[in-house]
Amino acid sequence: MTIEKGFFNRMKKLQPIRMLGTGMDLGNLNEYAYEICFLLIQNIFHRELRENHNRTRNDMVFITEKILRDMDLEGSREIVDRIVDGTLWYRDPNRQEAFSTGVFDESTNRKVDYTFRYLKVDREHSHWEQGGSTVYMLTEESQEMIFITREILEEFGFDLEQFYTLQLIKTGNFSKAQNSIDHLVARVRVLINREKEYRRDIIRDPQNIFFDRSIRGKRTEDEIKEQFNEEQQVFQSMLSWKNRFDTLPDDKKREAEVMFENLERARSLHDSLAKHVMENLALELEIRVKYPETFWNISSYSFKKDIWQNHIVKNGLNSIDDLEKVVSPLFSPETDFVYPLEWAWAEQMVRTRRRERQPSDPQIEEGWKFRETDWDLLVELYEEVFSSLIDTGKFSIQQLNAKNGEEKEKWLRQRENIDIFMMFVISEVVLDLEYVGEDERLKLFKVLCEKNPIFRALQGKRILTEIEDTDEGFNWNELYISPYRIYIKE
């Protein structure tokens, strides 16, 4: 039996399903890893459809904890973190790598590397420049997993999905029609994001106009306009049934109203997609006509010619150690840091950074030890912060501007004093006296409650952050911080 054409593409669709939940050491929960990861992805999918932006890593932790409760399973915070990180990234979460596997390609008769992710960054809603956390969304591979159990397969296309929805509306099957509309919304969102990425790509390098034909293929502008018009007519046909269900019972009528509201949202998104496509076509035409030189200009800069031959070979080096500095970045397994540090904080797990090493440690010279955090000083400083949360429900970093010189010196005595406030800024947290992990904010909360039981009133409170609408900020000579305010969300 020969291997039929398309085998490689079919296997690529199966690999994300096969690898979901694998490679995690969840102890007694290993047999449930697949179901838990799928439910996590499904929850993020529904939040994305409903335009709910609570799709950060911390949100995934809360979702996973609820999934375990709903399944009557028990798992520690460490297990929950493994589930979330194992869905976001492959192997070591610190490297944040895509999932990778070998897939047999019938055209070359050998296995080729195939990489994918279940979740990717939602750039539109990750407000990094404002100190916001990274928001995630489903990749196309994950969406295919959601769609794979449906009667209409993904590969049948958007137009058939529309007609399928129309038939469900005609027969009054509103629950299935609602699910189908959700899939229409998801597909349109994928296409909109693809157009946005394509626009960024051709602005950065116009040659992508020729190289990336996966966006619209070789269809002409008139063909694309005709397709959008046909799809819009199908939306009109579906919405025309709205007034035909006035005689339904109240419960069915309300179900139909909700469905048609979502259908109107799908049509609006479809209009937005058409706008993005036509704008990109206009941009392509403008680049072709006004800037044709961008297609043949290529970089003539190379390491071999410009750095090695013209500089190192010609002028030499001051020291042999300089050679290592030049060459080592080319072969380093670690990627150079790109984003500002405060953006990267949102991607990191909070870990206790300092511990006192035992004097017997042979790797440490005698008399050397790591500096310990002064928790007494932290408690003294943060009594004011948590008291303000009890009294007013909020605390602004600008309140520290009124401090005198001695109080300023205390706040600047160790970096943890400000770091912990920035941890509140970077990600939300629920205050919990029963927490046994390594989040220093919750450790501080427990120590505060031990010293003064009045702070127990904050148990279970959710702490979020926002930027105040003011030009004033926290500005000491040593550092500057935007006017953040932490507050309790009931």
Tab-separated table of N, CA and C in Angstrom, residues 220-317:
chain	number	residue	atom	x	y	z
A	220	THR	N	-7.524	37.425	-7.185
A	220	THR	CA	-7.504	38.854	-7.503
A	220	THR	C	-8.359	39.618	-6.506
A	221	GLU	N	-8.228	40.938	-6.544
A	221	GLU	CA	-9.018	41.788	-5.646
A	221	GLU	C	-10.510	41.627	-5.909
A	222	ASP	N	-10.899	41.519	-7.181
A	222	ASP	CA	-12.327	41.355	-7.513
A	222	ASP	C	-12.867	40.034	-6.961
A	223	GLU	N	-12.078	38.975	-7.040
A	223	GLU	CA	-12.516	37.680	-6.506
A	223	GLU	C	-12.700	37.738	-4.992
A	224	ILE	N	-11.802	38.442	-4.321
A	224	ILE	CA	-11.905	38.564	-2.860
A	224	ILE	C	-13.143	39.374	-2.491
A	225	LYS	N	-13.385	40.481	-3.219
A	225	LYS	CA	-14.581	41.290	-2.954
A	225	LYS	C	-15.850	40.475	-3.176
A	226	GLU	N	-15.856	39.688	-4.220
A	226	GLU	CA	-17.035	38.866	-4.512
A	226	GLU	C	-17.281	37.854	-3.398
A	227	GLN	N	-16.200	37.256	-2.890
A	227	GLN	CA	-16.354	36.297	-1.794
A	227	GLN	C	-16.939	36.974	-0.558
A	228	PHE	N	-16.431	38.163	-0.210
A	228	PHE	CA	-16.953	38.878	0.957
A	228	PHE	C	-18.427	39.231	0.773
A	229	ASN	N	-18.801	39.631	-0.425
A	229	ASN	CA	-20.208	39.961	-0.688
A	229	ASN	C	-21.104	38.740	-0.522
A	230	GLU	N	-20.646	37.579	-1.026
A	230	GLU	CA	-21.437	36.356	-0.885
A	230	GLU	C	-21.593	35.968	0.584
A	231	GLU	N	-20.503	36.063	1.346
A	231	GLU	CA	-20.578	35.721	2.761
A	231	GLU	C	-21.483	36.689	3.514
A	232	GLN	N	-21.448	37.975	3.120
A	232	GLN	CA	-22.308	38.961	3.766
A	232	GLN	C	-23.781	38.676	3.465
A	233	GLN	N	-24.081	38.211	2.269
A	233	GLN	CA	-25.467	37.864	1.914
A	233	GLN	C	-25.975	36.694	2.756
A	234	VAL	N	-25.079	35.746	3.058
A	234	VAL	CA	-25.488	34.624	3.912
A	234	VAL	C	-25.798	35.123	5.324
A	235	PHE	N	-24.999	36.059	5.824
A	235	PHE	CA	-25.298	36.652	7.124
A	235	PHE	C	-26.677	37.323	7.106
A	236	GLN	N	-26.972	38.023	6.010
A	236	GLN	CA	-28.274	38.678	5.890
A	236	GLN	C	-29.399	37.646	5.897
A	237	SER	N	-29.175	36.528	5.229
A	237	SER	CA	-30.199	35.472	5.200
A	237	SER	C	-30.450	34.911	6.590
A	238	MET	N	-29.374	34.726	7.371
A	238	MET	CA	-29.537	34.205	8.726
A	238	MET	C	-30.287	35.202	9.606
A	239	LEU	N	-29.916	36.491	9.495
A	239	LEU	CA	-30.552	37.505	10.337
A	239	LEU	C	-32.001	37.761	9.939
A	240	SER	N	-32.346	37.449	8.684
A	240	SER	CA	-33.721	37.672	8.233
A	240	SER	C	-34.727	36.768	8.939
A	241	TRP	N	-34.233	35.717	9.588
A	241	TRP	CA	-35.125	34.798	10.303
A	241	TRP	C	-35.487	35.309	11.699
A	242	LYS	N	-34.896	36.433	12.087
A	242	LYS	CA	-35.074	36.909	13.458
A	242	LYS	C	-36.540	37.171	13.796
A	243	ASN	N	-37.263	37.795	12.875
A	243	ASN	CA	-38.660	38.159	13.162
A	243	ASN	C	-39.637	36.998	13.003
A	244	ARG	N	-39.138	35.850	12.596
A	244	ARG	CA	-40.035	34.709	12.371
A	244	ARG	C	-40.229	33.871	13.625
A	245	PHE	N	-39.541	34.241	14.721
A	245	PHE	CA	-39.636	33.440	15.936
A	245	PHE	C	-40.357	34.174	17.067
A	246	ASP	N	-41.167	35.175	16.700
A	246	ASP	CA	-41.876	35.939	17.725
A	246	ASP	C	-42.917	35.094	18.448
A	247	THR	N	-43.386	34.040	17.818
A	247	THR	CA	-44.448	33.220	18.435
A	247	THR	C	-43.887	32.113	19.328
A	248	LEU	N	-42.591	32.050	19.465
A	248	LEU	CA	-41.986	31.003	20.294
A	248	LEU	C	-42.272	31.241	21.771
A	249	PRO	N	-42.185	30.187	22.604
A	249	PRO	CA	-42.286	30.382	24.063
A	249	PRO	C	-41.180	31.315	24.544
A	250	ASP	N	-41.402	31.908	25.719
A	250	ASP	CA	-40.475	32.926	26.214
A	250	ASP	C	-39.052	32.402	26.362
A	251	ASP	N	-38.904	31.155	26.875
A	251	ASP	CA	-37.552	30.640	27.069
A	251	ASP	C	-36.838	30.437	25.737
A	252	LYS	N	-37.579	29.918	24.736
A	252	LYS	CA	-36.984	29.730	23.416
A	252	LYS	C	-36.713	31.068	22.739
A	253	LYS	N	-37.623	32.032	22.963
A	253	LYS	CA	-37.447	33.340	22.351
A	253	LYS	C	-36.186	34.017	22.886
A	254	ARG	N	-35.957	33.892	24.210
A	254	ARG	CA	-34.759	34.486	24.792
A	254	ARG	C	-33.501	33.807	24.249
A	255	GLU	N	-33.550	32.490	24.080
A	255	GLU	CA	-32.418	31.752	23.522
A	255	GLU	C	-32.118	32.228	22.106
A	256	ALA	N	-33.198	32.478	21.323
A	256	ALA	CA	-33.023	32.955	19.954
A	256	ALA	C	-32.456	34.363	19.928
A	257	GLU	N	-32.912	35.213	20.869
A	257	GLU	CA	-32.406	36.589	20.921
A	257	GLU	C	-30.905	36.612	21.187
A	258	VAL	N	-30.450	35.793	22.153
A	258	VAL	CA	-29.021	35.726	22.467
A	258	VAL	C	-28.236	35.244	21.250
A	259	MET	N	-28.792	34.247	20.564
A	259	MET	CA	-28.108	33.708	19.389
A	259	MET	C	-27.963	34.771	18.306
A	260	PHE	N	-29.045	35.545	18.061
A	260	PHE	CA	-28.976	36.561	17.013
A	260	PHE	C	-28.072	37.721	17.409
A	261	GLU	N	-27.965	38.007	18.703
A	261	GLU	CA	-27.010	39.032	19.151
A	261	GLU	C	-25.579	38.609	18.814
A	262	ASN	N	-25.264	37.338	19.081
A	262	ASN	CA	-23.930	36.829	18.753
A	262	ASN	C	-23.702	36.762	17.248
A	263	LEU	N	-24.779	36.481	16.510
A	263	LEU	CA	-24.665	36.451	15.057
A	263	LEU	C	-24.345	37.844	14.513
A	264	GLU	N	-24.968	38.858	15.106
A	264	GLU	CA	-24.674	40.235	14.696
A	264	GLU	C	-23.221	40.587	14.997
A	265	ARG	N	-22.699	40.080	16.117
A	265	ARG	CA	-21.295	40.305	16.464
A	265	ARG	C	-20.387	39.625	15.437
A	266	ALA	N	-20.780	38.402	14.990
A	266	ALA	CA	-19.990	37.694	13.982
A	266	ALA	C	-19.978	38.476	12.670
A	267	ARG	N	-21.131	39.050	12.307
A	267	ARG	CA	-21.184	39.819	11.062
A	267	ARG	C	-20.315	41.081	11.163
A	268	SER	N	-20.331	41.718	12.339
A	268	SER	CA	-19.510	42.907	12.533
A	268	SER	C	-18.023	42.568	12.420
A	269	LEU	N	-17.622	41.434	13.004
A	269	LEU	CA	-16.231	40.998	12.884
A	269	LEU	C	-15.874	40.693	11.434
A	270	HIS	N	-16.841	40.117	10.711
A	270	HIS	CA	-16.619	39.814	9.299
A	270	HIS	C	-16.387	41.100	8.510
A	271	ASP	N	-17.143	42.166	8.845
A	271	ASP	CA	-16.919	43.467	8.196
A	271	ASP	C	-15.517	43.978	8.507
A	272	SER	N	-15.091	43.775	9.760
A	272	SER	CA	-13.749	44.199	10.153
A	272	SER	C	-12.675	43.434	9.376
A	273	LEU	N	-12.908	42.128	9.181
A	273	LEU	CA	-11.976	41.322	8.388
A	273	LEU	C	-11.865	41.863	6.975
A	274	ALA	N	-13.008	42.168	6.361
A	274	ALA	CA	-12.996	42.710	4.997
A	274	ALA	C	-12.197	44.005	4.946
A	275	LYS	N	-12.350	44.844	5.972
A	275	LYS	CA	-11.626	46.113	6.028
A	275	LYS	C	-10.117	45.868	6.089
A	276	HIS	N	-9.691	44.928	6.945
A	276	HIS	CA	-8.258	44.632	7.062
A	276	HIS	C	-7.692	44.085	5.750
A	277	VAL	N	-8.453	43.210	5.094
A	277	VAL	CA	-7.978	42.615	3.834
A	277	VAL	C	-7.812	43.682	2.766
A	278	MET	N	-8.826	44.560	2.624
A	278	MET	CA	-8.762	45.577	1.578
A	278	MET	C	-7.664	46.605	1.863
A	279	GLU	N	-7.443	46.916	3.148
A	279	GLU	CA	-6.352	47.836	3.498
A	279	GLU	C	-4.999	47.225	3.140
A	280	ASN	N	-4.846	45.910	3.384
A	280	ASN	CA	-3.579	45.254	3.052
A	280	ASN	C	-3.364	45.187	1.548
A	281	LEU	N	-4.446	44.942	0.802
A	281	LEU	CA	-4.321	44.946	-0.657
A	281	LEU	C	-3.902	46.320	-1.158
A	282	ALA	N	-4.478	47.370	-0.550
A	282	ALA	CA	-4.110	48.736	-0.950
A	282	ALA	C	-2.651	49.023	-0.603
A	283	LEU	N	-2.197	48.510	0.555
A	283	LEU	CA	-0.803	48.714	0.951
A	283	LEU	C	0.144	47.991	-0.007
A	284	GLU	N	-0.210	46.765	-0.406
A	284	GLU	CA	0.604	46.028	-1.375
A	284	GLU	C	0.748	46.829	-2.678
A	285	LEU	N	-0.388	47.372	-3.147
A	285	LEU	CA	-0.364	48.127	-4.401
A	285	LEU	C	0.490	49.382	-4.264
A	286	GLU	N	0.371	50.063	-3.115
A	286	GLU	CA	1.150	51.287	-2.894
A	286	GLU	C	2.648	50.977	-2.887
A	287	ILE	N	3.039	49.891	-2.239
A	287	ILE	CA	4.459	49.525	-2.184
A	287	ILE	C	4.976	49.165	-3.568
A	288	ARG	N	4.178	48.400	-4.338
A	288	ARG	CA	4.599	47.992	-5.677
A	288	ARG	C	4.814	49.201	-6.588
A	289	VAL	N	3.908	50.216	-6.470
A	289	VAL	CA	3.959	51.362	-7.384
A	289	VAL	C	4.995	52.392	-6.950
A	290	LYS	N	4.983	52.736	-5.631
A	290	LYS	CA	5.814	53.852	-5.160
A	290	LYS	C	7.217	53.426	-4.724
A	291	TYR	N	7.349	52.200	-4.233
A	291	TYR	CA	8.636	51.795	-3.671
A	291	TYR	C	9.106	50.465	-4.265
A	292	PRO	N	9.248	50.367	-5.576
A	292	PRO	CA	9.651	49.087	-6.184
A	292	PRO	C	11.058	48.662	-5.788
A	293	GLU	N	11.894	49.660	-5.406
A	293	GLU	CA	13.280	49.314	-5.069
A	293	GLU	C	13.367	48.442	-3.825
A	294	THR	N	12.330	48.436	-2.984
A	294	THR	CA	12.379	47.629	-1.756
A	294	THR	C	12.387	46.139	-2.054
A	295	PHE	N	12.021	45.748	-3.261
A	295	PHE	CA	11.948	44.326	-3.588
A	295	PHE	C	13.301	43.751	-4.017
A	296	TRP	N	14.189	44.603	-4.457
A	296	TRP	CA	15.472	44.046	-4.876
A	296	TRP	C	16.631	44.467	-3.971
A	297	ASN	N	16.362	45.358	-3.027
A	297	ASN	CA	17.415	45.727	-2.077
A	297	ASN	C	17.597	44.625	-1.044
A	298	ILE	N	18.774	44.064	-0.984
A	298	ILE	CA	19.062	43.043	0.015
A	298	ILE	C	20.265	43.479	0.834
A	299	SER	N	20.362	42.960	2.023
A	299	SER	CA	21.455	43.350	2.901
A	299	SER	C	22.780	42.805	2.375
A	300	SER	N	23.779	43.687	2.305
A	300	SER	CA	25.108	43.255	1.866
A	300	SER	C	26.047	43.107	3.053
A	301	TYR	N	25.495	43.213	4.255
A	301	TYR	CA	26.311	43.138	5.461
A	301	TYR	C	26.426	41.679	5.896
A	302	SER	N	27.646	41.244	6.184
A	302	SER	CA	27.845	39.866	6.617
A	302	SER	C	28.910	39.811	7.684
A	303	PHE	N	28.842	38.795	8.527
A	303	PHE	CA	29.832	38.607	9.585
A	303	PHE	C	31.210	38.325	8.984
A	304	LYS	N	31.229	37.442	7.983
A	304	LYS	CA	32.507	37.033	7.400
A	304	LYS	C	33.262	38.216	6.793
A	305	LYS	N	32.555	39.018	5.994
A	305	LYS	CA	33.226	40.099	5.279
A	305	LYS	C	33.462	41.310	6.170
A	306	ASP	N	32.406	41.805	6.814
A	306	ASP	CA	32.483	43.097	7.494
A	306	ASP	C	33.116	43.011	8.880
A	307	ILE	N	32.920	41.901	9.577
A	307	ILE	CA	33.491	41.797	10.924
A	307	ILE	C	34.815	41.041	10.897
A	308	TRP	N	34.799	39.845	10.280
A	308	TRP	CA	35.998	38.998	10.340
A	308	TRP	C	37.111	39.528	9.419
A	309	GLN	N	36.809	39.640	8.128
A	309	GLN	CA	37.861	40.005	7.177
A	309	GLN	C	38.263	41.479	7.285
A	310	ASN	N	37.271	42.370	7.321
A	310	ASN	CA	37.580	43.804	7.264
A	310	ASN	C	38.009	44.388	8.602
A	311	HIS	N	37.722	43.672	9.700
A	311	HIS	CA	38.076	44.245	10.997
A	311	HIS	C	39.060	43.375	11.773
A	312	ILE	N	38.661	42.136	12.078
A	312	ILE	CA	39.505	41.302	12.936
A	312	ILE	C	40.792	40.907	12.222
A	313	VAL	N	40.674	40.371	10.989
A	313	VAL	CA	41.878	39.948	10.257
A	313	VAL	C	42.764	41.148	9.929
A	314	LYS	N	42.136	42.261	9.603
A	314	LYS	CA	42.890	43.445	9.179
A	314	LYS	C	43.553	44.157	10.356
A	315	ASN	N	42.784	44.358	11.455
A	315	ASN	CA	43.292	45.163	12.570
A	315	ASN	C	43.713	44.346	13.781
A	316	GLY	N	43.303	43.072	13.828
A	316	GLY	CA	43.649	42.248	14.977
A	316	GLY	C	42.800	42.570	16.196
A	317	LEU	N	43.108	41.893	17.322
A	317	LEU	CA	42.378	42.081	18.575
A	317	LEU	C	43.354	42.456	19.679
